[in-house]
Structure formats: structure tokens, C-alpha cells
mmCIF file of C-alpha atoms and ligand atoms in Angstrom:
data_model
loop_
_atom_site.group_PDB
_atom_site.id
_atom_site.type_symbol
_atom_site.label_atom_id
_atom_site.label_comp_id
_atom_site.label_asym_id
_atom_site.label_seq_id
_atom_site.Cartn_x
_atom_site.Cartn_y
_atom_site.Cartn_z
ATOM 1 C CA UNK A 1 29.159 133.392 -252.491
ATOM 2 C CA UNK A 2 25.986 132.532 -254.412
ATOM 3 C CA UNK A 3 23.922 135.361 -255.906
ATOM 4 C CA UNK A 4 20.859 135.890 -253.727
ATOM 5 C CA UNK A 5 19.790 139.403 -254.718
ATOM 6 C CA UNK A 6 16.700 138.180 -256.577
ATOM 7 C CA UNK A 7 15.227 136.949 -253.294
ATOM 8 C CA UNK A 8 15.133 140.235 -251.384
ATOM 9 C CA UNK A 9 11.634 141.364 -252.437
ATOM 10 C CA UNK A 10 9.867 138.329 -250.966
ATOM 11 C CA UNK A 11 7.263 139.290 -248.329
ATOM 12 C CA UNK A 12 7.220 136.243 -246.067
ATOM 13 C CA UNK A 13 10.647 135.170 -244.936
ATOM 14 C CA UNK A 14 12.170 133.097 -247.698
ATOM 15 C CA UNK A 15 14.063 130.996 -245.209
ATOM 16 C CA UNK A 16 13.450 130.072 -241.585
ATOM 17 C CA UNK A 17 16.279 128.727 -239.474
ATOM 18 C CA UNK A 18 15.080 126.488 -236.658
ATOM 19 C CA UNK A 19 17.428 126.289 -233.670
ATOM 20 C CA UNK A 20 16.655 123.769 -230.906
ATOM 21 C CA UNK A 21 18.150 124.789 -227.579
ATOM 22 C CA UNK A 22 18.655 123.336 -224.165
ATOM 23 C CA UNK A 23 21.015 125.280 -221.881
ATOM 24 C CA UNK A 24 22.752 127.254 -224.601
ATOM 25 C CA UNK A 25 22.560 130.715 -223.041
ATOM 26 C CA UNK A 26 26.140 131.698 -223.914
ATOM 27 C CA UNK A 27 25.920 130.410 -227.463
ATOM 28 C CA UNK A 28 22.704 132.175 -228.443
ATOM 29 C CA UNK A 29 24.036 135.733 -228.978
ATOM 30 C CA UNK A 30 27.104 134.474 -230.844
ATOM 31 C CA UNK A 31 24.987 132.335 -233.154
ATOM 32 C CA UNK A 32 22.495 135.137 -233.829
ATOM 33 C CA UNK A 33 25.367 137.482 -234.752
ATOM 34 C CA UNK A 34 26.833 134.972 -237.132
ATOM 35 C CA UNK A 35 23.467 134.162 -238.727
ATOM 36 C CA UNK A 36 22.649 137.845 -239.155
ATOM 37 C CA UNK A 37 25.826 138.276 -241.075
ATOM 38 C CA UNK A 38 25.705 135.151 -243.269
ATOM 39 C CA UNK A 39 22.019 135.706 -244.128
ATOM 40 C CA UNK A 40 22.454 139.401 -244.938
ATOM 41 C CA UNK A 41 20.390 140.442 -247.966
ATOM 42 C CA UNK A 42 17.831 137.677 -247.473
ATOM 43 C CA UNK A 43 14.401 137.813 -245.884
ATOM 44 C CA UNK A 44 14.908 135.364 -243.011
ATOM 45 C CA UNK A 45 13.612 134.466 -239.579
ATOM 46 C CA UNK A 46 15.144 132.483 -236.738
ATOM 47 C CA UNK A 47 12.989 130.220 -234.620
ATOM 48 C CA UNK A 48 14.509 129.123 -231.350
ATOM 49 C CA UNK A 49 12.749 126.163 -229.755
ATOM 50 C CA UNK A 50 13.754 126.030 -226.113
ATOM 51 C CA UNK A 51 12.642 123.344 -223.669
ATOM 52 C CA UNK A 52 12.491 125.733 -220.720
ATOM 53 C CA UNK A 53 16.264 125.583 -220.108
ATOM 54 C CA UNK A 54 17.132 126.302 -216.479
ATOM 55 C CA UNK A 55 20.067 128.502 -217.555
ATOM 56 C CA UNK A 56 17.744 131.205 -218.926
ATOM 57 C CA UNK A 57 18.243 130.578 -222.641
ATOM 58 C CA UNK A 58 14.656 131.652 -223.406
ATOM 59 C CA UNK A 59 15.076 135.010 -221.659
ATOM 60 C CA UNK A 60 18.257 135.644 -223.634
ATOM 61 C CA UNK A 61 16.436 134.910 -226.899
ATOM 62 C CA UNK A 62 13.596 137.278 -225.920
ATOM 63 C CA UNK A 63 16.069 140.040 -225.128
ATOM 64 C CA UNK A 64 17.603 139.674 -228.583
ATOM 65 C CA UNK A 65 14.134 139.532 -230.174
ATOM 66 C CA UNK A 66 13.374 142.965 -228.664
ATOM 67 C CA UNK A 67 16.093 144.353 -230.920
ATOM 68 C CA UNK A 68 15.341 142.167 -233.917
ATOM 69 C CA UNK A 69 11.808 140.772 -234.331
ATOM 70 C CA UNK A 70 13.017 138.345 -236.985
ATOM 71 C CA UNK A 71 14.262 136.360 -234.003
ATOM 72 C CA UNK A 72 11.428 134.255 -232.580
ATOM 73 C CA UNK A 73 11.006 131.875 -229.705
ATOM 74 C CA UNK A 74 8.915 128.825 -228.925
ATOM 75 C CA UNK A 75 9.280 127.947 -225.263
ATOM 76 C CA UNK A 76 8.041 124.466 -224.421
ATOM 77 C CA UNK A 77 7.163 123.678 -220.822
ATOM 78 C CA UNK A 78 7.570 120.229 -219.279
ATOM 79 C CA UNK A 79 8.862 118.780 -222.547
ATOM 80 C CA UNK A 80 12.185 117.484 -223.784
ATOM 81 C CA UNK A 81 13.311 116.155 -227.113
ATOM 82 C CA UNK A 82 15.463 117.355 -229.960
ATOM 83 C CA UNK A 83 13.439 115.862 -232.835
ATOM 84 C CA UNK A 84 10.086 117.080 -231.573
ATOM 85 C CA UNK A 85 11.582 120.547 -230.968
ATOM 86 C CA UNK A 86 12.814 120.652 -234.564
ATOM 87 C CA UNK A 87 9.440 119.511 -235.907
ATOM 88 C CA UNK A 88 7.501 122.097 -233.887
ATOM 89 C CA UNK A 89 9.915 124.836 -234.940
ATOM 90 C CA UNK A 90 9.575 123.874 -238.592
ATOM 91 C CA UNK A 91 5.777 123.872 -238.298
ATOM 92 C CA UNK A 92 5.812 127.376 -236.833
ATOM 93 C CA UNK A 93 6.923 129.076 -240.028
ATOM 94 C CA UNK A 94 5.405 129.861 -243.418
ATOM 95 C CA UNK A 95 8.770 130.211 -245.098
ATOM 96 C CA UNK A 96 9.163 128.035 -248.204
ATOM 97 C CA UNK A 97 12.660 126.936 -247.154
ATOM 98 C CA UNK A 98 13.430 125.700 -243.675
ATOM 99 C CA UNK A 99 16.814 124.957 -242.127
ATOM 100 C CA UNK A 100 17.703 123.263 -238.861
ATOM 101 C CA UNK A 101 20.985 124.008 -237.105
ATOM 102 C CA UNK A 102 22.381 123.342 -233.613
ATOM 103 C CA UNK A 103 22.731 126.304 -231.279
ATOM 104 C CA UNK A 104 26.155 125.289 -229.984
ATOM 105 C CA UNK A 105 28.124 126.576 -233.014
ATOM 106 C CA UNK A 106 29.293 123.075 -233.966
ATOM 107 C CA UNK A 107 27.637 123.349 -237.378
ATOM 108 C CA UNK A 108 29.029 125.661 -240.047
ATOM 109 C CA UNK A 109 26.371 128.337 -240.568
ATOM 110 C CA UNK A 110 28.217 129.811 -243.563
ATOM 111 C CA UNK A 111 26.829 126.878 -245.579
ATOM 112 C CA UNK A 112 23.259 128.205 -245.326
ATOM 113 C CA UNK A 113 23.239 130.572 -248.355
ATOM 114 C CA UNK A 114 24.694 127.820 -250.565
ATOM 115 C CA UNK A 115 22.086 125.359 -249.272
ATOM 116 C CA UNK A 116 19.344 127.805 -250.198
ATOM 117 C CA UNK A 117 20.738 128.464 -253.630
ATOM 118 C CA UNK A 118 21.082 124.755 -254.383
ATOM 119 C CA UNK A 119 17.475 124.137 -253.301
ATOM 120 C CA UNK A 120 16.196 126.984 -255.445
ATOM 121 C CA UNK A 121 18.185 126.262 -258.566
ATOM 122 C CA UNK A 122 18.410 122.481 -258.642
ATOM 123 C CA UNK A 123 15.757 119.759 -258.529
ATOM 124 C CA UNK A 124 16.388 118.966 -254.856
ATOM 125 C CA UNK A 125 14.204 118.443 -251.782
ATOM 126 C CA UNK A 126 16.909 118.748 -249.192
ATOM 127 C CA UNK A 127 20.510 119.860 -248.742
ATOM 128 C CA UNK A 128 22.419 118.325 -245.864
ATOM 129 C CA UNK A 129 25.566 119.430 -244.078
ATOM 130 C CA UNK A 130 27.698 116.304 -243.952
ATOM 131 C CA UNK A 131 30.758 115.362 -241.934
ATOM 132 C CA UNK A 132 31.448 112.308 -244.030
ATOM 133 C CA UNK A 133 31.666 113.455 -247.639
ATOM 134 C CA UNK A 134 35.058 114.536 -248.994
ATOM 135 C CA UNK A 135 36.099 117.706 -247.194
ATOM 136 C CA UNK A 136 33.919 116.998 -244.127
ATOM 137 C CA UNK A 137 35.329 116.384 -240.660
ATOM 138 C CA UNK A 138 34.037 114.992 -237.390
ATOM 139 C CA UNK A 139 36.223 117.396 -235.416
ATOM 140 C CA UNK A 140 37.689 116.438 -232.051
ATOM 141 C CA UNK A 141 35.418 113.554 -231.107
ATOM 142 C CA UNK A 142 36.910 110.914 -228.885
ATOM 143 C CA UNK A 143 37.236 107.393 -230.311
ATOM 144 C CA UNK A 144 34.213 106.066 -228.400
ATOM 145 C CA UNK A 145 31.887 108.811 -229.604
ATOM 146 C CA UNK A 146 33.160 108.454 -233.171
ATOM 147 C CA UNK A 147 32.622 104.687 -233.243
ATOM 148 C CA UNK A 148 29.199 105.009 -231.591
ATOM 149 C CA UNK A 149 28.225 107.428 -234.316
ATOM 150 C CA UNK A 150 29.469 105.041 -237.008
ATOM 151 C CA UNK A 151 27.483 102.096 -235.601
ATOM 152 C CA UNK A 152 24.318 104.203 -235.308
ATOM 153 C CA UNK A 153 24.882 105.394 -238.882
ATOM 154 C CA UNK A 154 25.133 101.858 -240.186
ATOM 155 C CA UNK A 155 21.917 100.741 -238.458
ATOM 156 C CA UNK A 156 20.139 103.850 -239.688
ATOM 157 C CA UNK A 157 21.132 103.212 -243.281
ATOM 158 C CA UNK A 158 19.345 99.870 -243.186
ATOM 159 C CA UNK A 159 16.138 101.696 -242.443
ATOM 160 C CA UNK A 160 16.223 104.221 -245.240
ATOM 161 C CA UNK A 161 16.973 103.320 -248.770
ATOM 162 C CA UNK A 162 19.045 106.399 -249.557
ATOM 163 C CA UNK A 163 22.808 106.479 -249.941
ATOM 164 C CA UNK A 164 23.303 109.119 -247.264
ATOM 165 C CA UNK A 165 26.818 109.617 -246.001
ATOM 166 C CA UNK A 166 25.769 111.370 -242.804
ATOM 167 C CA UNK A 167 22.222 110.323 -241.833
ATOM 168 C CA UNK A 168 22.915 111.420 -238.243
ATOM 169 C CA UNK A 169 23.385 115.027 -239.285
ATOM 170 C CA UNK A 170 21.253 117.593 -237.504
ATOM 171 C CA UNK A 171 22.150 120.309 -240.018
ATOM 172 C CA UNK A 172 20.075 120.627 -243.198
ATOM 173 C CA UNK A 173 17.673 122.724 -245.230
ATOM 174 C CA UNK A 174 14.518 121.469 -246.931
ATOM 175 C CA UNK A 175 11.552 122.628 -248.947
ATOM 176 C CA UNK A 176 8.555 123.247 -246.703
ATOM 177 C CA UNK A 177 6.411 120.908 -248.846
ATOM 178 C CA UNK A 178 8.601 117.981 -247.848
ATOM 179 C CA UNK A 179 7.664 118.506 -244.232
ATOM 180 C CA UNK A 180 4.019 119.136 -245.028
ATOM 181 C CA UNK A 181 3.771 115.873 -246.882
ATOM 182 C CA UNK A 182 5.009 113.713 -244.021
ATOM 183 C CA UNK A 183 4.521 115.738 -240.826
ATOM 184 C CA UNK A 184 1.690 113.559 -239.537
ATOM 185 C CA UNK A 185 3.708 110.369 -239.833
ATOM 186 C CA UNK A 186 6.989 111.537 -238.288
ATOM 187 C CA UNK A 187 7.953 109.670 -235.133
ATOM 188 C CA UNK A 188 9.415 112.725 -233.376
ATOM 189 C CA UNK A 189 11.154 110.481 -230.848
ATOM 190 C CA UNK A 190 14.792 111.077 -229.952
ATOM 191 C CA UNK A 191 17.563 112.909 -231.751
ATOM 192 C CA UNK A 192 17.531 111.828 -235.322
ATOM 193 C CA UNK A 193 15.148 114.096 -237.147
ATOM 194 C CA UNK A 194 16.896 113.701 -240.506
ATOM 195 C CA UNK A 195 16.599 109.931 -240.420
ATOM 196 C CA UNK A 196 12.986 110.270 -239.355
ATOM 197 C CA UNK A 197 12.285 112.476 -242.396
ATOM 198 C CA UNK A 198 13.994 110.088 -244.785
ATOM 199 C CA UNK A 199 12.255 107.045 -243.313
ATOM 200 C CA UNK A 200 8.837 108.703 -243.350
ATOM 201 C CA UNK A 201 8.722 110.575 -246.647
ATOM 202 C CA UNK A 202 6.621 108.505 -249.087
ATOM 203 C CA UNK A 203 9.091 108.804 -251.974
ATOM 204 C CA UNK A 204 12.874 108.866 -252.185
ATOM 205 C CA UNK A 205 14.093 112.356 -251.251
ATOM 206 C CA UNK A 206 16.246 114.169 -253.756
ATOM 207 C CA UNK A 207 19.161 115.334 -251.671
ATOM 208 C CA UNK A 208 22.650 116.742 -251.829
ATOM 209 C CA UNK A 209 25.294 116.530 -249.117
ATOM 210 C CA UNK A 210 27.689 119.421 -248.644
ATOM 211 C CA UNK A 211 30.844 118.889 -246.599
ATOM 212 C CA UNK A 212 31.607 120.911 -243.498
ATOM 213 C CA UNK A 213 33.868 120.618 -240.500
ATOM 214 C CA UNK A 214 32.102 119.735 -237.259
ATOM 215 C CA UNK A 215 33.519 122.247 -234.780
ATOM 216 C CA UNK A 216 34.338 121.753 -231.113
ATOM 217 C CA UNK A 217 31.828 123.006 -228.594
ATOM 218 C CA UNK A 218 33.067 126.182 -226.872
ATOM 219 C CA UNK A 219 30.390 126.728 -224.277
ATOM 220 C CA UNK A 220 27.789 124.587 -222.481
ATOM 221 C CA UNK A 221 27.744 120.808 -222.761
ATOM 222 C CA UNK A 222 26.387 118.080 -225.013
ATOM 223 C CA UNK A 223 23.027 116.580 -224.082
ATOM 224 C CA UNK A 224 23.932 113.271 -225.639
ATOM 225 C CA UNK A 225 23.638 110.867 -222.715
ATOM 226 C CA UNK A 226 22.833 107.222 -222.113
ATOM 227 C CA UNK A 227 19.219 107.741 -223.124
ATOM 228 C CA UNK A 228 20.091 108.852 -226.647
ATOM 229 C CA UNK A 229 21.052 105.462 -228.050
ATOM 230 C CA UNK A 230 17.924 103.988 -226.517
ATOM 231 C CA UNK A 231 15.746 106.706 -228.054
ATOM 232 C CA UNK A 232 17.417 106.059 -231.372
ATOM 233 C CA UNK A 233 16.636 102.353 -231.088
ATOM 234 C CA UNK A 234 13.036 103.174 -230.208
ATOM 235 C CA UNK A 235 12.691 105.414 -233.224
ATOM 236 C CA UNK A 236 13.943 102.572 -235.441
ATOM 237 C CA UNK A 237 11.508 100.105 -233.837
ATOM 238 C CA UNK A 238 8.697 102.610 -234.239
ATOM 239 C CA UNK A 239 9.437 102.968 -237.943
ATOM 240 C CA UNK A 240 9.538 99.207 -238.236
ATOM 241 C CA UNK A 241 6.239 98.406 -236.469
ATOM 242 C CA UNK A 242 4.436 101.397 -237.965
ATOM 243 C CA UNK A 243 2.492 104.249 -236.400
ATOM 244 C CA UNK A 244 -0.374 102.154 -234.922
ATOM 245 C CA UNK A 245 1.590 101.110 -231.841
ATOM 246 C CA UNK A 246 3.097 104.061 -229.930
ATOM 247 C CA UNK A 247 6.829 104.022 -229.230
ATOM 248 C CA UNK A 248 6.217 104.449 -225.526
ATOM 249 C CA UNK A 249 4.087 101.313 -225.408
ATOM 250 C CA UNK A 250 6.874 99.384 -227.109
ATOM 251 C CA UNK A 251 9.382 100.705 -224.565
ATOM 252 C CA UNK A 252 6.998 99.951 -221.730
ATOM 253 C CA UNK A 253 6.517 96.373 -222.944
ATOM 254 C CA UNK A 254 10.244 95.753 -223.433
ATOM 255 C CA UNK A 255 10.873 96.931 -219.883
ATOM 256 C CA UNK A 256 7.918 94.854 -218.683
ATOM 257 C CA UNK A 257 9.579 91.831 -220.295
ATOM 258 C CA UNK A 258 12.782 92.535 -218.398
ATOM 259 C CA UNK A 259 10.693 92.552 -215.199
ATOM 260 C CA UNK A 260 10.100 88.819 -215.651
ATOM 261 C CA UNK A 261 13.810 88.173 -215.122
ATOM 262 C CA UNK A 262 13.938 90.407 -212.066
ATOM 263 C CA UNK A 263 10.899 88.605 -210.696
ATOM 264 C CA UNK A 264 12.437 85.166 -211.207
ATOM 265 C CA UNK A 265 15.727 86.237 -209.677
ATOM 266 C CA UNK A 266 14.128 87.647 -206.531
ATOM 267 C CA UNK A 267 11.801 84.656 -206.195
ATOM 268 C CA UNK A 268 14.721 82.277 -206.518
ATOM 269 C CA UNK A 269 16.822 84.197 -203.970
ATOM 270 C CA UNK A 270 14.009 84.350 -201.469
ATOM 271 C CA UNK A 271 12.293 80.980 -201.962
ATOM 272 C CA UNK A 272 15.378 78.859 -202.656
ATOM 273 C CA UNK A 273 18.068 80.978 -201.015
ATOM 274 C CA UNK A 274 16.440 82.350 -197.868
ATOM 275 C CA UNK A 275 13.866 79.565 -197.598
ATOM 276 C CA UNK A 276 10.806 81.827 -197.334
ATOM 277 C CA UNK A 277 7.376 80.512 -198.256
ATOM 278 C CA UNK A 278 6.434 80.644 -201.933
ATOM 279 C CA UNK A 279 3.775 83.266 -201.186
ATOM 280 C CA UNK A 280 6.245 85.590 -199.471
ATOM 281 C CA UNK A 281 8.846 85.030 -202.203
ATOM 282 C CA UNK A 282 6.313 85.606 -204.967
ATOM 283 C CA UNK A 283 4.999 88.800 -203.336
ATOM 284 C CA UNK A 284 8.480 90.193 -202.736
ATOM 285 C CA UNK A 285 9.445 89.329 -206.317
ATOM 286 C CA UNK A 286 6.391 91.105 -207.701
ATOM 287 C CA UNK A 287 7.089 94.223 -205.648
ATOM 288 C CA UNK A 288 10.762 94.355 -206.618
ATOM 289 C CA UNK A 289 9.942 93.776 -210.291
ATOM 290 C CA UNK A 290 7.339 96.534 -210.238
ATOM 291 C CA UNK A 291 9.840 98.851 -208.583
ATOM 292 C CA UNK A 292 12.624 98.204 -211.091
ATOM 293 C CA UNK A 293 10.071 98.566 -213.887
ATOM 294 C CA UNK A 294 8.995 101.885 -212.462
ATOM 295 C CA UNK A 295 12.554 103.206 -212.346
ATOM 296 C CA UNK A 296 13.430 101.929 -215.805
ATOM 297 C CA UNK A 297 10.291 103.443 -217.292
ATOM 298 C CA UNK A 298 10.990 106.698 -215.512
ATOM 299 C CA UNK A 299 14.513 106.686 -216.923
ATOM 300 C CA UNK A 300 13.801 105.561 -220.475
ATOM 301 C CA UNK A 301 10.127 105.407 -221.505
ATOM 302 C CA UNK A 302 9.426 108.780 -219.966
ATOM 303 C CA UNK A 303 12.899 110.313 -220.186
ATOM 304 C CA UNK A 304 11.305 113.507 -221.471
ATOM 305 C CA UNK A 305 8.997 113.857 -218.455
ATOM 306 C CA UNK A 306 11.064 112.137 -215.769
ATOM 307 C CA UNK A 307 9.706 112.310 -212.214
ATOM 308 C CA UNK A 308 12.128 113.574 -209.575
ATOM 309 C CA UNK A 309 12.159 114.079 -205.792
ATOM 310 C CA UNK A 310 8.834 113.579 -204.018
ATOM 311 C CA UNK A 311 7.050 113.180 -207.352
ATOM 312 C CA UNK A 312 8.976 109.965 -207.691
ATOM 313 C CA UNK A 313 7.461 108.541 -204.498
ATOM 314 C CA UNK A 314 3.972 109.496 -205.613
ATOM 315 C CA UNK A 315 4.715 108.057 -209.048
ATOM 316 C CA UNK A 316 6.026 104.792 -207.601
ATOM 317 C CA UNK A 317 2.922 104.367 -205.405
ATOM 318 C CA UNK A 318 0.559 104.951 -208.303
ATOM 319 C CA UNK A 319 2.628 102.643 -210.502
ATOM 320 C CA UNK A 320 2.477 99.793 -207.985
ATOM 321 C CA UNK A 321 -1.252 100.339 -207.456
ATOM 322 C CA UNK A 322 -1.978 100.379 -211.197
ATOM 323 C CA UNK A 323 0.168 97.311 -211.883
ATOM 324 C CA UNK A 324 -1.454 95.348 -209.042
ATOM 325 C CA UNK A 325 -4.839 95.863 -210.626
ATOM 326 C CA UNK A 326 -3.217 95.018 -213.977
ATOM 327 C CA UNK A 327 -1.983 91.718 -212.518
ATOM 328 C CA UNK A 328 -5.505 90.881 -211.314
ATOM 329 C CA UNK A 329 -6.897 91.703 -214.764
ATOM 330 C CA UNK A 330 -4.184 89.545 -216.327
ATOM 331 C CA UNK A 331 -5.029 86.514 -214.167
ATOM 332 C CA UNK A 332 -8.779 87.101 -214.495
ATOM 333 C CA UNK A 333 -8.804 87.283 -218.291
ATOM 334 C CA UNK A 334 -6.365 84.392 -218.664
ATOM 335 C CA UNK A 335 -8.369 82.023 -216.479
ATOM 336 C CA UNK A 336 -11.648 83.057 -218.093
ATOM 337 C CA UNK A 337 -10.302 82.253 -221.562
ATOM 338 C CA UNK A 338 -8.704 79.060 -220.242
ATOM 339 C CA UNK A 339 -12.073 77.888 -218.849
ATOM 340 C CA UNK A 340 -13.820 78.339 -222.173
ATOM 341 C CA UNK A 341 -11.054 77.250 -224.591
ATOM 342 C CA UNK A 342 -8.449 75.472 -222.455
ATOM 343 C CA UNK A 343 -5.621 76.690 -224.709
ATOM 344 C CA UNK A 344 -3.150 77.594 -221.984
ATOM 345 C CA UNK A 345 -0.547 79.488 -224.064
ATOM 346 C CA UNK A 346 -3.199 81.579 -225.773
ATOM 347 C CA UNK A 347 -4.933 82.261 -222.457
ATOM 348 C CA UNK A 348 -1.681 83.370 -220.834
ATOM 349 C CA UNK A 349 -0.782 85.632 -223.763
ATOM 350 C CA UNK A 350 -4.214 87.243 -223.763
ATOM 351 C CA UNK A 351 -3.904 87.884 -220.019
ATOM 352 C CA UNK A 352 -0.447 89.389 -220.469
ATOM 353 C CA UNK A 353 -1.666 91.618 -223.300
ATOM 354 C CA UNK A 354 -4.654 92.915 -221.351
ATOM 355 C CA UNK A 355 -2.486 93.477 -218.251
ATOM 356 C CA UNK A 356 0.186 95.298 -220.260
ATOM 357 C CA UNK A 357 -2.291 97.577 -222.020
ATOM 358 C CA UNK A 358 -4.005 98.335 -218.706
ATOM 359 C CA UNK A 359 -0.708 99.097 -216.941
ATOM 360 C CA UNK A 360 0.473 101.265 -219.797
ATOM 361 C CA UNK A 361 -2.760 103.220 -220.148
ATOM 362 C CA UNK A 362 -3.300 103.821 -216.444
ATOM 363 C CA UNK A 363 0.295 104.758 -215.602
ATOM 364 C CA UNK A 364 0.463 107.051 -218.651
ATOM 365 C CA UNK A 365 -2.391 109.042 -217.152
ATOM 366 C CA UNK A 366 -1.765 108.797 -213.402
ATOM 367 C CA UNK A 367 1.966 108.198 -212.952
ATOM 368 C CA UNK A 368 3.527 110.275 -215.692
ATOM 369 C CA UNK A 369 0.942 113.008 -215.917
ATOM 370 C CA UNK A 370 1.259 115.466 -218.751
ATOM 371 C CA UNK A 371 2.097 118.830 -217.249
ATOM 372 C CA UNK A 372 -0.864 121.194 -217.416
ATOM 373 C CA UNK A 373 0.852 123.708 -219.681
ATOM 374 C CA UNK A 374 1.774 121.177 -222.365
HETATM 375 N N1 GDD B 1 14.736 122.065 -227.522
HETATM 376 C C1 GDD B 1 15.639 121.119 -227.246
HETATM 377 N N2 GDD B 1 15.279 120.058 -226.462
HETATM 378 N N3 GDD B 1 16.895 121.215 -227.745
HETATM 379 C C2 GDD B 1 17.782 120.260 -227.431
HETATM 380 C C3 GDD B 1 17.474 119.148 -226.622
HETATM 381 C C4 GDD B 1 16.133 119.064 -226.116
HETATM 382 O O1 GDD B 1 15.763 118.136 -225.406
HETATM 383 N N4 GDD B 1 18.580 118.373 -226.508
HETATM 384 C C5 GDD B 1 19.538 118.993 -227.214
HETATM 385 N N5 GDD B 1 19.079 120.126 -227.765
HETATM 386 C C6 GDD B 1 19.794 121.097 -228.617
HETATM 387 C C7 GDD B 1 21.100 121.577 -228.066
HETATM 388 O O2 GDD B 1 20.931 122.717 -227.251
HETATM 389 C C8 GDD B 1 21.897 121.877 -229.320
HETATM 390 O O3 GDD B 1 21.572 123.124 -229.848
HETATM 391 C C9 GDD B 1 21.412 120.802 -230.271
HETATM 392 O O4 GDD B 1 20.127 120.399 -229.809
HETATM 393 C C10 GDD B 1 22.349 119.594 -230.347
HETATM 394 O O5 GDD B 1 22.522 119.062 -229.053
HETATM 395 P P1 GDD B 1 23.968 118.578 -228.545
HETATM 396 O O6 GDD B 1 23.780 118.040 -227.178
HETATM 397 O O7 GDD B 1 24.976 119.631 -228.794
HETATM 398 O O8 GDD B 1 24.148 117.372 -229.524
HETATM 399 P P2 GDD B 1 25.498 116.756 -230.107
HETATM 400 O O9 GDD B 1 26.527 117.788 -230.382
HETATM 401 O O10 GDD B 1 25.880 115.633 -229.263
HETATM 402 O O11 GDD B 1 24.896 116.158 -231.456
HETATM 403 C C11 GDD B 1 25.037 116.805 -232.679
HETATM 404 O O12 GDD B 1 25.634 115.905 -233.578
HETATM 405 C C12 GDD B 1 24.822 114.901 -234.023
HETATM 406 C C13 GDD B 1 25.609 114.130 -235.015
HETATM 407 O O13 GDD B 1 25.855 112.885 -234.559
HETATM 408 C C14 GDD B 1 23.708 117.312 -233.216
HETATM 409 O O14 GDD B 1 23.960 118.081 -234.364
HETATM 410 C C15 GDD B 1 22.796 116.288 -233.660
HETATM 411 O O15 GDD B 1 21.668 116.891 -234.297
HETATM 412 C C16 GDD B 1 23.550 115.446 -234.637
HETATM 413 O O16 GDD B 1 22.700 114.422 -235.008
HETATM 414 MN MN1 MN B 2 26.576 119.763 -230.058
#
């Protein structure tokens, strides 16, 4: 064990441990117990960031906080997202050293005191718990999950210029200044906060990886679903195009592009297959394409504020209405430019751009409304 006695007289917590949670009610008390014991002798605080878990995780954290006010809670309403939860948790503390750890006990919390000591004694910005350096283990992952992780790792390494063995890790400790220097430029999309930090920080980060064994989850379930890879891809695209164009607009446009194929398919089936008039085929194709676009956007672009039940019907209606106006704007602008310049490709592209921006802006406000509390 490292010697940490010199740190006990610090007034603000010397280290804050940020713990993102979604449906981790059973894991919370176990984790708090373990952290209390590994951090003994230090001035610490825990910051749970819970996205209003239906299983009552937030209430469990509050109950524990009644006994120990070093345990804190940020409860976010109508929001989802691991990276953004970590960022908001990290911004909620004044501690000079900040750690992030999963709530599900898969990370090895006994590494925390060593991480702190390394950061304090060595010229380092960040210490990372790694499954891939000698001594580290990925635990009992199935082959598919393990290979998915390896592929994502390889893509991620192209983005950052650091020789990180485990850029997908969600377990690390950093100096608060590192965050403060890049907090405004972080993408905050998806799962990969560590990669986001490395890709955003203006200089190479001085880091150390410490091995640990990724444990099996005992309680609750993983939130890694089909949307995670997509969010990861979006985060990479966002880093690539820069902060001027929002990730959601990129997602929206990619899905919009896919709508062209749906449109053509339906038109072909109806006009060529069923022998309807072109007008009927074209109208049906537009409606089907708008509908698939709506569902895809609801699933992916707005995965963190997905509409469900009756809200979905209302959302679909507003989406179709907005996109119909967008289509008119598209045609209007394109033909206006065509009349004055007669450059047909340029005219079409300008129309598409105006239509896409209109559709995105209007549906962002009227279809996927931000919840009032957020
Ligand atoms: N607030 C909040 N909001 N927390 C979330 C959300 C969310 O939308 N989604 C997941 N979490 C919390 C979980 O409750 C858990 O504490 C932690 O984030 C990790 O989620 P898991 O669902 O357990 O992720 P995992 O085990 O698949 O992924 C782990 O391994 C990855 C390595 O490939 C995590 O450690 C990742 O951070 C890590 O990158
Ligand atoms: Mn997990």
C-alpha cells in the first residue's frame, strides 16, 4: 500500500470518485462499502451520476448519503449517456484528483490509492486501469464481445496518437486541470469518455496504465446494446469533422441519406411492380421514407431521448409535417438557384442542404423536445 498519510489534512476532498449509474441499485451499497475501506485515511467524496434509473438507484444513494455526506448524487432527468454523465460528475467537484469507476464492481477499486499516489509523485496527467497490459484480464467476456472490443480499440487508436493499450477503459484517475483545459471541446457522445479526453486534450497526455482484472458482473445487466457501436462511430466522426457540426446533425444526415434508398425501393415496387401512377408511387415512397427515417432517428440519433408509446405517434406526425415543409423548401431553393445559375448539381445540393438543415432544426425542437427539467 502506498503511503497516503500526508494527504489527510487537506480541506477539500483530495480525490473525487465519479460513479455513473443506470439500474445499479444492488451494486451501490457494496461499492460504497468497498470504496470506504480502500480510501480510508484520505479526504474523499463519491459522486454518483444517475440517469433517473427506474430501479430506484438514486433513492438508494440518498439513503446512504444520509449516513455519510461524502456520498453525493447528481440525478439527471430525461437524459441518458455514460460519457456525459462522467463529464457532469467530474465537473461537480473541486477535488484536484478525479477518478471515474463503473458502479457494477467490474473495475478493481483497490487500484485507486495507487493511482492517486502515482499522480501525486510522478509527472503524470492520468492513470488508467487497463485490461490489456501485462497482468490485466478481460474476464469472462464471450468471444463476440471480446472481438468487438478489439476492433473498436483499433479504430480508436487511429484517432489518438497515444500508445494506449486499453483506450476503451472506463476506469481512470486524472488531474482536475486536464479536464478544465478541454471540457468545452469534449464530445460527450456515447461510452468512450477516455478516448474523448485523449482526442480532445490539446497536447499529448502523460499517462500510465496499471493492470487489473475485469471482473464478472454479479448483479444488474450491461447497458451495452446495439446503439453503443453506433454512438462510438458518431463520436469518432464528430472528432474528425470538428465541433462546428453537431454529432446529431451528422447522424440525422446519414439516416436521411439512407432514406433515398428506401424511397427508390418503394417507388420501384409501386410504380414498376404494382403499376400505380408515378404520383401515387412517389407519394407513397416519400411517406415510407419519412417513416423509416423517423424510426431510425428515434432509435439512433435520439437514443438518449427516445420517444415511446403515444409520444411516438405525436413525434411521427410532427416529423412528417416538418419534413414535408422541408421538401418544399428543398425544391423551392433548388429551382430558384437553377433559374439564376442553371448549374443543376449545385442547385440540387443547395436544395438538399437547406431541406436537411430545416428538417433537423425543426424536428429537434418539435419532435424530440428536450424534457422541461433538463
Ligand atoms: N448515468 C449513466 N447513464 N450511467 C450509465 C449509463 C447511462 O446512460 N449507461 C451505463 N451506465 C453506467 C452503468 O450503470 C455502469 O456503472 C457503467 O456505466 C458501465 O456500464 P455497463 O453497462 O456495465 O458497461 P460495460 O460493462 O459493458 O462496459 C464497461 O467496459 C467498457 C470496456 O470496454 C465500462 O467500464 C465502460 O466504461 C468500458 O469502456
Ligand atoms: Mn459493466
